[in-house]
């Protein structure tokens, strides 16, 4: 069974703070790691898909790293803005499953106060 | 094409009633997924289709749940004899499968409240 865990569950920061969250997954059962941002009343939006150990991806002020050997990924937000307030989800496909389904973590809810 | 569309956005129903949700995927996408999300949890896989064929159902999906994707286009998810435990956000996603790094595009979800 693939367990994807995220921490912290929630985070409250001030505008301008930099922040990071963790996603952990079994290193022995790894194909890919997906990060999504889900704003209230909107669709979950894909941020990154990462597959290779040591991968680093960046989109604006948001970046992510991947360590498949130890089974974790970090998502960083530099200089948080109120519009970054959302739930950040990571997900991974189960081993040997060609269906494309994703196993999601519980999410990290980020609140950025002006 | 404006993305994945789900209807209705909200549904309140009495326990014991049947409800049906609709998902219109991105038109060229051959795969369609249904997920359920409850408070404090991440989305949980329910079922998926490749074109019109339903290829996998979660063991969590009781017999009261049924999904269809006639002609490989839109999909419906029906819940019969709803229970309070069915209250959740139901999300639909679609993709064109190219491998494990394929990005799935999600709709805004249908929030079901069973009273």
CSV table of C-alpha atoms in Angstrom, one decimal:
chain,number,residue,atom,x,y,z
A,1,UNK,CA,0.0,0.0,0.0
A,2,UNK,CA,1.4,3.4,-1.0
A,3,UNK,CA,1.2,6.0,1.8
A,4,UNK,CA,1.9,9.6,0.9
A,5,UNK,CA,2.3,11.9,3.9
A,6,UNK,CA,2.5,15.6,4.1
A,7,UNK,CA,3.6,18.0,6.8
A,8,UNK,CA,2.7,20.3,8.3
A,9,UNK,CA,-1.1,20.0,8.0
A,10,UNK,CA,-1.5,23.7,8.1
A,11,UNK,CA,0.7,26.8,8.1
A,12,UNK,CA,0.0,30.4,8.8
A,13,UNK,CA,2.6,32.9,7.7
A,14,UNK,CA,2.9,36.7,7.1
A,15,UNK,CA,3.2,38.2,3.7
A,16,UNK,CA,6.9,38.2,2.6
A,17,UNK,CA,7.8,35.1,4.7
A,18,UNK,CA,9.4,32.2,2.9
A,19,UNK,CA,8.0,28.8,3.7
A,20,UNK,CA,8.4,25.1,2.8
A,21,UNK,CA,6.4,21.9,3.2
A,22,UNK,CA,7.3,18.3,3.0
A,23,UNK,CA,5.9,15.3,1.2
A,24,UNK,CA,7.1,11.8,2.0
A,25,UNK,CA,6.5,8.6,0.1
A,26,UNK,CA,8.0,5.1,0.2
A,27,UNK,CA,11.3,5.3,-1.7
A,28,UNK,CA,10.9,1.6,-2.8
A,29,UNK,CA,7.7,2.3,-4.6
A,30,UNK,CA,8.4,5.4,-6.7
A,31,UNK,CA,7.5,6.4,-10.2
A,32,UNK,CA,6.7,10.1,-10.1
A,33,UNK,CA,5.7,12.8,-7.7
A,34,UNK,CA,3.0,15.4,-8.5
A,35,UNK,CA,2.5,18.7,-6.7
A,36,UNK,CA,-0.9,20.5,-7.0
A,37,UNK,CA,-2.2,23.8,-5.7
A,38,UNK,CA,-5.9,23.9,-4.7
A,39,UNK,CA,-7.4,27.3,-4.1
A,40,UNK,CA,-10.8,27.6,-2.5
A,41,UNK,CA,-13.7,27.3,-5.0
A,42,UNK,CA,-11.2,26.5,-7.8
A,43,UNK,CA,-9.8,23.3,-9.5
A,44,UNK,CA,-6.7,21.7,-8.2
A,45,UNK,CA,-3.9,23.0,-10.5
A,46,UNK,CA,-0.8,21.1,-11.3
A,47,UNK,CA,2.4,22.8,-10.3
A,48,UNK,CA,5.1,20.2,-11.0
A,49,UNK,CA,5.6,16.6,-12.0
A,50,UNK,CA,9.0,15.2,-10.9
A,51,UNK,CA,10.5,11.8,-11.7
A,52,UNK,CA,14.3,11.9,-11.3
A,53,UNK,CA,16.3,11.8,-8.0
A,54,UNK,CA,17.7,15.3,-7.5
A,55,UNK,CA,15.1,16.9,-9.7
A,56,UNK,CA,14.6,20.6,-9.0
A,57,UNK,CA,11.7,22.5,-10.6
A,58,UNK,CA,10.7,26.2,-10.4
A,59,UNK,CA,7.7,28.2,-11.3
A,60,UNK,CA,8.0,31.9,-10.3
A,61,UNK,CA,8.4,32.0,-6.6
A,62,UNK,CA,7.6,28.3,-6.1
A,63,UNK,CA,10.2,25.6,-6.4
A,64,UNK,CA,10.3,21.9,-5.5
A,65,UNK,CA,13.1,19.3,-5.0
A,66,UNK,CA,12.9,15.6,-5.1
A,67,UNK,CA,14.9,12.9,-3.2
A,68,UNK,CA,13.7,9.5,-4.3
A,69,UNK,CA,16.4,7.6,-2.4
A,70,UNK,CA,15.1,8.9,1.0
A,71,UNK,CA,11.5,9.3,-0.2
A,72,UNK,CA,10.7,13.0,0.2
A,73,UNK,CA,10.0,16.1,-1.8
A,74,UNK,CA,10.1,19.7,-0.5
A,75,UNK,CA,8.0,22.6,-1.9
A,76,UNK,CA,9.4,26.1,-1.3
A,77,UNK,CA,7.6,29.4,-1.6
A,78,UNK,CA,9.8,32.4,-1.5
A,79,UNK,CA,8.3,35.7,-0.3
A,80,UNK,CA,4.8,34.4,0.3
A,81,UNK,CA,1.9,36.5,-1.0
A,82,UNK,CA,-1.8,36.4,0.1
A,83,UNK,CA,-2.6,34.9,-3.3
A,84,UNK,CA,-0.4,31.9,-2.4
A,85,UNK,CA,-3.0,30.9,0.2
A,86,UNK,CA,-4.3,27.5,-0.9
A,87,UNK,CA,-4.0,23.8,0.0
A,88,UNK,CA,-0.9,22.2,-1.5
A,89,UNK,CA,-1.2,18.5,-2.4
A,90,UNK,CA,1.4,16.0,-3.4
A,91,UNK,CA,0.5,12.7,-5.0
A,92,UNK,CA,2.2,9.7,-6.4
A,93,UNK,CA,1.1,6.8,-8.6
A,94,UNK,CA,1.1,3.3,-7.1
A,95,UNK,CA,3.8,0.8,-8.2
A,96,UNK,CA,2.9,-1.3,-11.2
A,97,UNK,CA,-0.3,0.7,-11.8
A,98,UNK,CA,-0.6,1.8,-15.4
A,99,UNK,CA,-3.9,3.5,-14.9
A,100,UNK,CA,-2.7,6.9,-14.0
A,101,UNK,CA,-4.5,7.1,-10.7
A,102,UNK,CA,-2.8,9.1,-8.0
A,103,UNK,CA,-2.5,8.5,-4.2
A,104,UNK,CA,-2.7,11.9,-2.5
A,105,UNK,CA,-1.3,13.1,0.8
A,106,UNK,CA,-3.5,15.0,3.2
A,107,UNK,CA,-2.4,18.3,1.9
A,108,UNK,CA,-0.8,21.4,3.6
A,109,UNK,CA,-3.2,24.3,4.0
A,110,UNK,CA,-1.2,27.6,3.7
A,111,UNK,CA,-2.7,30.9,4.9
A,112,UNK,CA,-0.7,34.0,4.1
A,113,UNK,CA,-1.8,37.1,6.0
A,114,UNK,CA,-1.2,40.6,4.5
B,1,UNK,CA,-12.4,24.2,-24.5
B,2,UNK,CA,-12.2,25.7,-21.0
B,3,UNK,CA,-11.1,22.7,-19.0
B,4,UNK,CA,-12.8,20.1,-17.0
B,5,UNK,CA,-16.4,21.0,-16.1
B,6,UNK,CA,-18.5,19.5,-13.3
B,7,UNK,CA,-22.1,19.9,-12.5
B,8,UNK,CA,-23.7,20.7,-10.2
B,9,UNK,CA,-21.2,22.6,-8.1
B,10,UNK,CA,-23.2,21.9,-4.9
B,11,UNK,CA,-25.9,19.4,-4.1
B,12,UNK,CA,-27.8,19.0,-0.9
B,13,UNK,CA,-29.9,15.9,-0.6
B,14,UNK,CA,-31.8,14.0,2.0
B,15,UNK,CA,-30.5,10.7,3.3
B,16,UNK,CA,-31.8,7.8,1.2
B,17,UNK,CA,-32.2,9.9,-2.0
B,18,UNK,CA,-30.3,9.2,-5.2
B,19,UNK,CA,-27.9,11.8,-6.7
B,20,UNK,CA,-26.1,12.0,-10.0
B,21,UNK,CA,-23.1,14.2,-10.9
B,22,UNK,CA,-21.8,15.0,-14.3
B,23,UNK,CA,-18.2,15.6,-15.5
B,24,UNK,CA,-17.3,16.9,-19.0
B,25,UNK,CA,-13.6,16.3,-19.5
B,26,UNK,CA,-11.2,18.1,-21.8
B,27,UNK,CA,-12.4,16.9,-25.2
B,28,UNK,CA,-9.2,15.2,-26.5
B,29,UNK,CA,-8.5,13.4,-23.2
B,30,UNK,CA,-9.0,9.6,-23.2
B,31,UNK,CA,-8.8,9.0,-19.5
B,32,UNK,CA,-11.2,10.2,-16.9
B,33,UNK,CA,-10.9,9.8,-13.1
B,34,UNK,CA,-13.3,10.3,-10.2
B,35,UNK,CA,-11.9,11.2,-6.7
B,36,UNK,CA,-13.6,11.9,-3.4
B,37,UNK,CA,-12.2,14.3,-0.9
B,38,UNK,CA,-13.4,14.6,2.7
B,39,UNK,CA,-12.5,17.3,5.3
B,40,UNK,CA,-8.8,17.1,6.3
B,41,UNK,CA,-7.9,14.4,3.8
B,42,UNK,CA,-6.5,14.5,0.3
B,43,UNK,CA,-8.5,13.3,-2.7
B,44,UNK,CA,-9.1,9.6,-2.7
B,45,UNK,CA,-9.3,7.6,-5.9
B,46,UNK,CA,-12.7,6.1,-6.8
B,47,UNK,CA,-12.6,4.9,-10.4
B,48,UNK,CA,-11.3,5.6,-13.9
B,49,UNK,CA,-12.2,5.2,-17.5
B,50,UNK,CA,-10.2,4.9,-20.6
B,51,UNK,CA,-12.5,6.0,-23.3
B,52,UNK,CA,-15.8,4.3,-22.5
B,53,UNK,CA,-14.3,1.4,-20.6
B,54,UNK,CA,-14.2,1.5,-16.8
B,55,UNK,CA,-10.9,-0.1,-16.0
B,56,UNK,CA,-10.5,0.2,-12.3
B,57,UNK,CA,-12.8,0.7,-9.3
B,58,UNK,CA,-11.6,1.3,-5.7
B,59,UNK,CA,-12.4,-1.3,-3.2
B,60,UNK,CA,-13.7,1.6,-1.2
B,61,UNK,CA,-16.5,2.1,-3.7
B,62,UNK,CA,-19.6,0.5,-2.4
B,63,UNK,CA,-22.3,-1.0,-4.6
B,64,UNK,CA,-24.4,2.1,-4.2
B,65,UNK,CA,-21.9,4.0,-6.4
B,66,UNK,CA,-21.9,3.6,-10.2
B,67,UNK,CA,-20.1,5.5,-12.9
B,68,UNK,CA,-20.5,5.5,-16.6
B,69,UNK,CA,-18.8,7.2,-19.5
B,70,UNK,CA,-21.0,6.5,-22.6
B,71,UNK,CA,-19.3,7.1,-25.9
B,72,UNK,CA,-16.1,8.0,-24.1
B,73,UNK,CA,-17.1,11.6,-23.6
B,74,UNK,CA,-18.8,12.9,-20.5
B,75,UNK,CA,-19.1,10.8,-17.4
B,76,UNK,CA,-21.7,10.5,-14.7
B,77,UNK,CA,-21.3,9.3,-11.1
B,78,UNK,CA,-24.5,8.1,-9.4
B,79,UNK,CA,-24.9,7.5,-5.7
B,80,UNK,CA,-28.0,5.5,-4.7
B,81,UNK,CA,-29.6,5.6,-1.2
B,82,UNK,CA,-27.2,8.3,0.0
B,83,UNK,CA,-25.9,8.2,3.5
B,84,UNK,CA,-24.4,11.0,5.6
B,85,UNK,CA,-21.0,9.5,5.2
B,86,UNK,CA,-21.2,10.2,1.4
B,87,UNK,CA,-21.0,13.9,2.2
B,88,UNK,CA,-17.8,15.0,0.4
B,89,UNK,CA,-16.3,16.9,-2.5
B,90,UNK,CA,-16.4,14.7,-5.6
B,91,UNK,CA,-13.7,15.6,-8.1
B,92,UNK,CA,-13.3,14.6,-11.7
B,93,UNK,CA,-10.0,14.7,-13.6
B,94,UNK,CA,-9.0,13.9,-17.2
B,95,UNK,CA,-5.7,13.3,-19.0
B,96,UNK,CA,-4.2,12.0,-22.2
B,97,UNK,CA,-2.1,9.2,-20.8
B,98,UNK,CA,1.6,9.2,-21.8
B,99,UNK,CA,3.1,7.6,-18.7
B,100,UNK,CA,3.5,8.1,-14.9
B,101,UNK,CA,4.4,11.7,-15.3
B,102,UNK,CA,1.2,12.6,-17.1
B,103,UNK,CA,-0.5,15.6,-15.7
B,104,UNK,CA,-4.2,15.3,-14.8
B,105,UNK,CA,-6.5,18.2,-15.1
B,106,UNK,CA,-9.2,18.6,-12.5
B,107,UNK,CA,-12.6,20.1,-12.4
B,108,UNK,CA,-13.8,22.4,-9.6
B,109,UNK,CA,-15.7,19.5,-8.0
B,110,UNK,CA,-19.3,18.8,-6.8
B,111,UNK,CA,-19.8,19.3,-3.1
B,112,UNK,CA,-22.4,16.9,-1.8
B,113,UNK,CA,-24.1,17.4,1.6
B,114,UNK,CA,-26.4,14.6,2.8
B,115,UNK,CA,-28.8,15.7,5.5
